[in-house]
């Protein structure tokens, strides 16, 4: 991974991520397939779409069916891959801030889910957890996924050197 | 319980690690040989233009090229087609005799549900997406879709969606209490809300994913057709297939989010004690309104692009331009608009206000007008033309023939008094199968044959294609005409048996007609096996297309943009050895990275 230049990390844009990222999916100007035999498409490859789809699927099944391991893992996968694909497309300079922000959004959603069932106080929440209230537990799985995403993004971002030579500049 | 949770947690951890590994493996995935193409089936119609993709299976998992995604859609759709076909052959075998002979009602209901959902959402929509993904950018002179990654996401949502929709069939043998859904494809409440089976929830979730996928694809096509057209492509000369895809995408944009919302409401009713569709809440009829407000546009979502395919292919073998092109476009737009104003014709017998019924009857009958415009324009295109009865042309003509029967039976059903008699009988099933099998599948097959040379670089076996057509055409008409007669005799839909009293209903005739349609269904099935053999064998061993004009379209001035692109590809492949800097891909050499090179013929 770290051998890839920042240009490579933008599979389509071909622009240096140090430049103002252009949210465009192809090189500009792009030669079009013309009858005269020239066709230079973008470098047509990205690992993220499959992962985004997988994350959405697993998180949907996990949260809805109340399968908490799938809910947490799926949401983390989804949030991380959305940040990754957004970065790759050149919409963000660094994926970590977006991953963290999405994590915070998940925490908020999870807290809201809990709040729809019980007042946000320690006693009632503990009671609901003891009674295995399905919606409260689902809310906590969403909160957990959000925390993992946020903390993970902060940690990884802090670890990076930010030299701009990595696939994911920190 | 704790053990299960632990196992699932471990499984999830393994999945996350696998994903991380998958991403890490991409470290040098842009290392490729300059001449590329090694990862493709030889002679796959590309002129060495794959230098920008990794080799092997990784290419297919990571591709964002519209052509590759089109192929993926196609393969996926055809797998689903065979699943749905196998389900219906089992059902027809069961219906060859009045009683329970080879399966019980629950399994029959499961097959019925799976057949409907599969053929509409997992075969119909994706097979259209296969053609549109591959060919729309070529037809409008774009280098790719507007959002290539979203295009790939839209595809990759489908396989998990299919697994969820079919989940009950895989889990039923495990004895964990998750059985296939038995709701029928319309998922009417209260049955679907009260059927205590996690398989239904999984199916609804899978269906929701396919809806998300279709919506993403539709946004992508709208953006592509609006913003990515070549300089020489304007609204006046945009091809008819692109027009139908644009209209279809607009319908998807307005219809599919509604399906998603209704599915979520149903899931909430099932799992969280809401009352959207409960008698004491929003009422079960609310589901029918919401569902059909999506469901009727869905019919046109499925049929407009096949109409576009026929409008594109039919002139090629008639030696004449499409007659009344402008009016074919207008009729497409008219059908698109009207499709949102007819949903309650599915609900004439639910007791809704007769005045409302009458207005829906009027709009439903009005749809016959743009439909007839199309039909007469196709016939007029062929009139005095130089017809060449190739396999694609045969499928187009069969399409029109089946549309006449399928369409006019629909006009009958649009009339309230007729519908009150025929509602929920086999007549309705016959009507829409003439459309979905006789039109959508036929146009898809015709397009598969027509574009086979471009996609594979080879030619299919013509004799097998003709056998495929005639088996399909005869089988379709035998099967579904028998359905129409069964409907007139009062045979109800969705029943696994028909053991009624022969004294009060014509049991002997009904049995005979069921047997006739079973024979027809197996004829269709044999035809598709011939087709599958033809496709696979020709893909690997068929004669390579030497000339970029395998259909001799240049003679009639019918050499379309997609074949012009194909010609350019072939020229590039056969042409000079000039190596030119390409698109920012990288070749890894001992000295590190340098710009990629590709062979193109300048």
CSV table of C-alpha atoms in Angstrom, one decimal, chain A residues 1-5 7-14 24-27 30-54 56-58 60-61 63-74 76-77 85 88-91 134-135 138, chain B residues 5 8-9 12 15-16 19 22-24 26-27 29-30 52-54 61-67 141-146 148-149 152-153 156-157 160 164 198 201-202 205 208-209 212 228-230 267-268 271-272 564-565 568-569 572 581-586 588 593 598 600-602:
chain,number,residue,atom,x,y,z
A,1,UNK,CA,0.0,0.0,0.0
A,2,UNK,CA,2.6,2.5,1.0
A,3,UNK,CA,4.4,2.2,-2.3
A,4,UNK,CA,1.5,3.7,-4.1
A,5,UNK,CA,1.8,7.4,-4.7
A,7,UNK,CA,-1.7,10.0,-7.5
A,8,UNK,CA,-2.4,6.3,-7.6
A,9,UNK,CA,-4.8,6.6,-4.7
A,10,UNK,CA,-7.1,8.5,-6.8
A,11,UNK,CA,-7.8,5.8,-9.3
A,12,UNK,CA,-9.7,8.1,-11.6
A,13,UNK,CA,-8.7,11.6,-11.0
A,14,UNK,CA,-5.1,11.1,-11.7
A,24,UNK,CA,-14.6,14.1,-11.0
A,25,UNK,CA,-14.4,10.5,-11.8
A,26,UNK,CA,-12.3,10.7,-14.9
A,27,UNK,CA,-9.3,12.3,-16.3
A,30,UNK,CA,-10.9,12.5,-21.5
A,31,UNK,CA,-10.5,11.3,-25.0
A,32,UNK,CA,-13.7,9.6,-26.0
A,33,UNK,CA,-13.9,6.3,-27.8
A,34,UNK,CA,-14.0,7.5,-31.3
A,35,UNK,CA,-14.2,5.6,-34.6
A,36,UNK,CA,-10.6,6.6,-35.2
A,37,UNK,CA,-9.4,4.0,-32.8
A,38,UNK,CA,-8.3,6.0,-29.7
A,39,UNK,CA,-9.8,5.2,-26.4
A,40,UNK,CA,-8.0,6.2,-23.2
A,41,UNK,CA,-10.2,5.4,-20.3
A,42,UNK,CA,-9.4,6.0,-16.7
A,43,UNK,CA,-7.5,3.4,-14.7
A,44,UNK,CA,-10.6,1.4,-14.2
A,45,UNK,CA,-10.1,-0.3,-10.9
A,46,UNK,CA,-11.2,0.2,-7.3
A,47,UNK,CA,-11.3,-2.1,-4.3
A,48,UNK,CA,-14.0,-0.1,-2.5
A,49,UNK,CA,-17.3,-0.8,-4.2
A,50,UNK,CA,-17.4,-4.4,-3.2
A,51,UNK,CA,-16.5,-3.5,0.4
A,52,UNK,CA,-19.1,-0.7,0.6
A,53,UNK,CA,-21.8,-3.1,-0.6
A,54,UNK,CA,-20.7,-5.8,1.8
A,56,UNK,CA,-24.2,-2.1,3.9
A,57,UNK,CA,-25.5,-5.6,3.6
A,58,UNK,CA,-24.0,-6.9,6.8
A,60,UNK,CA,-28.5,-3.9,7.5
A,61,UNK,CA,-29.0,-7.6,8.4
A,63,UNK,CA,-29.0,-4.1,13.0
A,64,UNK,CA,-32.4,-5.2,11.8
A,65,UNK,CA,-32.3,-8.8,12.8
A,66,UNK,CA,-30.6,-7.9,16.1
A,67,UNK,CA,-27.5,-9.9,15.4
A,68,UNK,CA,-25.1,-7.6,17.3
A,69,UNK,CA,-21.7,-8.9,16.1
A,70,UNK,CA,-22.9,-8.4,12.5
A,71,UNK,CA,-24.3,-5.0,13.4
A,72,UNK,CA,-21.1,-3.7,14.9
A,73,UNK,CA,-18.8,-5.2,12.3
A,74,UNK,CA,-21.0,-4.3,9.4
A,76,UNK,CA,-17.6,-0.3,11.0
A,77,UNK,CA,-17.0,-1.8,7.6
A,85,UNK,CA,-14.2,5.4,-1.5
A,88,UNK,CA,-10.2,7.6,-3.5
A,89,UNK,CA,-12.6,9.5,-5.7
A,90,UNK,CA,-10.9,12.7,-4.6
A,91,UNK,CA,-13.7,14.2,-2.6
A,134,UNK,CA,-34.3,-5.4,21.6
A,135,UNK,CA,-34.3,-1.8,20.4
A,138,UNK,CA,-29.6,-2.4,18.8
B,5,UNK,CA,-22.9,-14.7,19.7
B,8,UNK,CA,-20.7,-14.8,15.1
B,9,UNK,CA,-18.3,-12.3,16.6
B,12,UNK,CA,-17.3,-11.0,11.8
B,15,UNK,CA,-14.6,-11.1,7.7
B,16,UNK,CA,-13.1,-7.8,8.7
B,19,UNK,CA,-11.5,-7.3,3.9
B,22,UNK,CA,-8.1,-7.9,0.3
B,23,UNK,CA,-7.4,-4.2,0.4
B,24,UNK,CA,-3.8,-4.7,1.4
B,26,UNK,CA,-4.0,-4.2,-3.8
B,27,UNK,CA,-0.6,-2.8,-3.0
B,29,UNK,CA,-2.5,-4.1,-8.3
B,30,UNK,CA,-1.7,-1.6,-11.0
B,52,UNK,CA,-5.6,-0.8,-17.0
B,53,UNK,CA,-6.9,-3.7,-15.0
B,54,UNK,CA,-5.4,-6.4,-12.8
B,61,UNK,CA,-13.9,-7.9,-8.0
B,62,UNK,CA,-12.4,-4.5,-8.5
B,63,UNK,CA,-13.5,-3.4,-11.8
B,64,UNK,CA,-15.3,-0.1,-12.3
B,65,UNK,CA,-15.3,-0.3,-16.1
B,66,UNK,CA,-18.8,-0.1,-17.5
B,67,UNK,CA,-18.2,-3.0,-19.9
B,141,UNK,CA,-19.9,8.5,-27.0
B,142,UNK,CA,-19.0,8.6,-23.3
B,143,UNK,CA,-15.9,7.1,-22.0
B,144,UNK,CA,-17.6,5.6,-19.0
B,145,UNK,CA,-20.5,6.2,-16.6
B,146,UNK,CA,-20.8,9.4,-14.8
B,148,UNK,CA,-18.1,4.5,-12.1
B,149,UNK,CA,-17.6,3.5,-8.5
B,152,UNK,CA,-19.8,-0.9,-9.2
B,153,UNK,CA,-21.5,-0.5,-5.8
B,156,UNK,CA,-22.2,-5.6,-5.8
B,157,UNK,CA,-25.3,-5.0,-3.8
B,160,UNK,CA,-25.9,-10.3,-1.3
B,164,UNK,CA,-30.9,-12.9,1.3
B,198,UNK,CA,-37.4,-15.0,9.7
B,201,UNK,CA,-37.5,-10.7,7.0
B,202,UNK,CA,-34.4,-11.7,5.2
B,205,UNK,CA,-34.0,-7.0,3.5
B,208,UNK,CA,-34.5,-3.6,-0.1
B,209,UNK,CA,-30.9,-4.0,-1.1
B,212,UNK,CA,-31.1,0.5,-3.4
B,228,UNK,CA,-21.4,12.5,-20.5
B,229,UNK,CA,-22.6,12.6,-24.1
B,230,UNK,CA,-20.1,13.1,-26.9
B,267,UNK,CA,-40.4,-4.9,8.4
B,268,UNK,CA,-41.3,-2.6,11.3
B,271,UNK,CA,-40.6,-6.9,14.1
B,272,UNK,CA,-41.4,-3.8,16.1
B,564,UNK,CA,-18.1,1.7,-34.8
B,565,UNK,CA,-16.6,1.5,-31.4
B,568,UNK,CA,-12.1,1.1,-33.5
B,569,UNK,CA,-11.1,-1.6,-30.9
B,572,UNK,CA,-6.4,-0.8,-32.4
B,581,UNK,CA,1.4,7.2,-22.7
B,582,UNK,CA,-2.0,6.3,-21.3
B,583,UNK,CA,-4.1,7.2,-18.4
B,584,UNK,CA,-2.0,7.5,-15.4
B,585,UNK,CA,-1.9,3.7,-14.7
B,586,UNK,CA,1.4,2.5,-13.5
B,588,UNK,CA,6.1,-1.4,-12.0
B,593,UNK,CA,7.0,3.3,-11.4
B,598,UNK,CA,-0.9,1.0,-24.3
B,600,UNK,CA,-3.3,2.0,-29.9
B,601,UNK,CA,-3.4,2.6,-33.5
B,602,UNK,CA,-3.1,6.3,-34.3
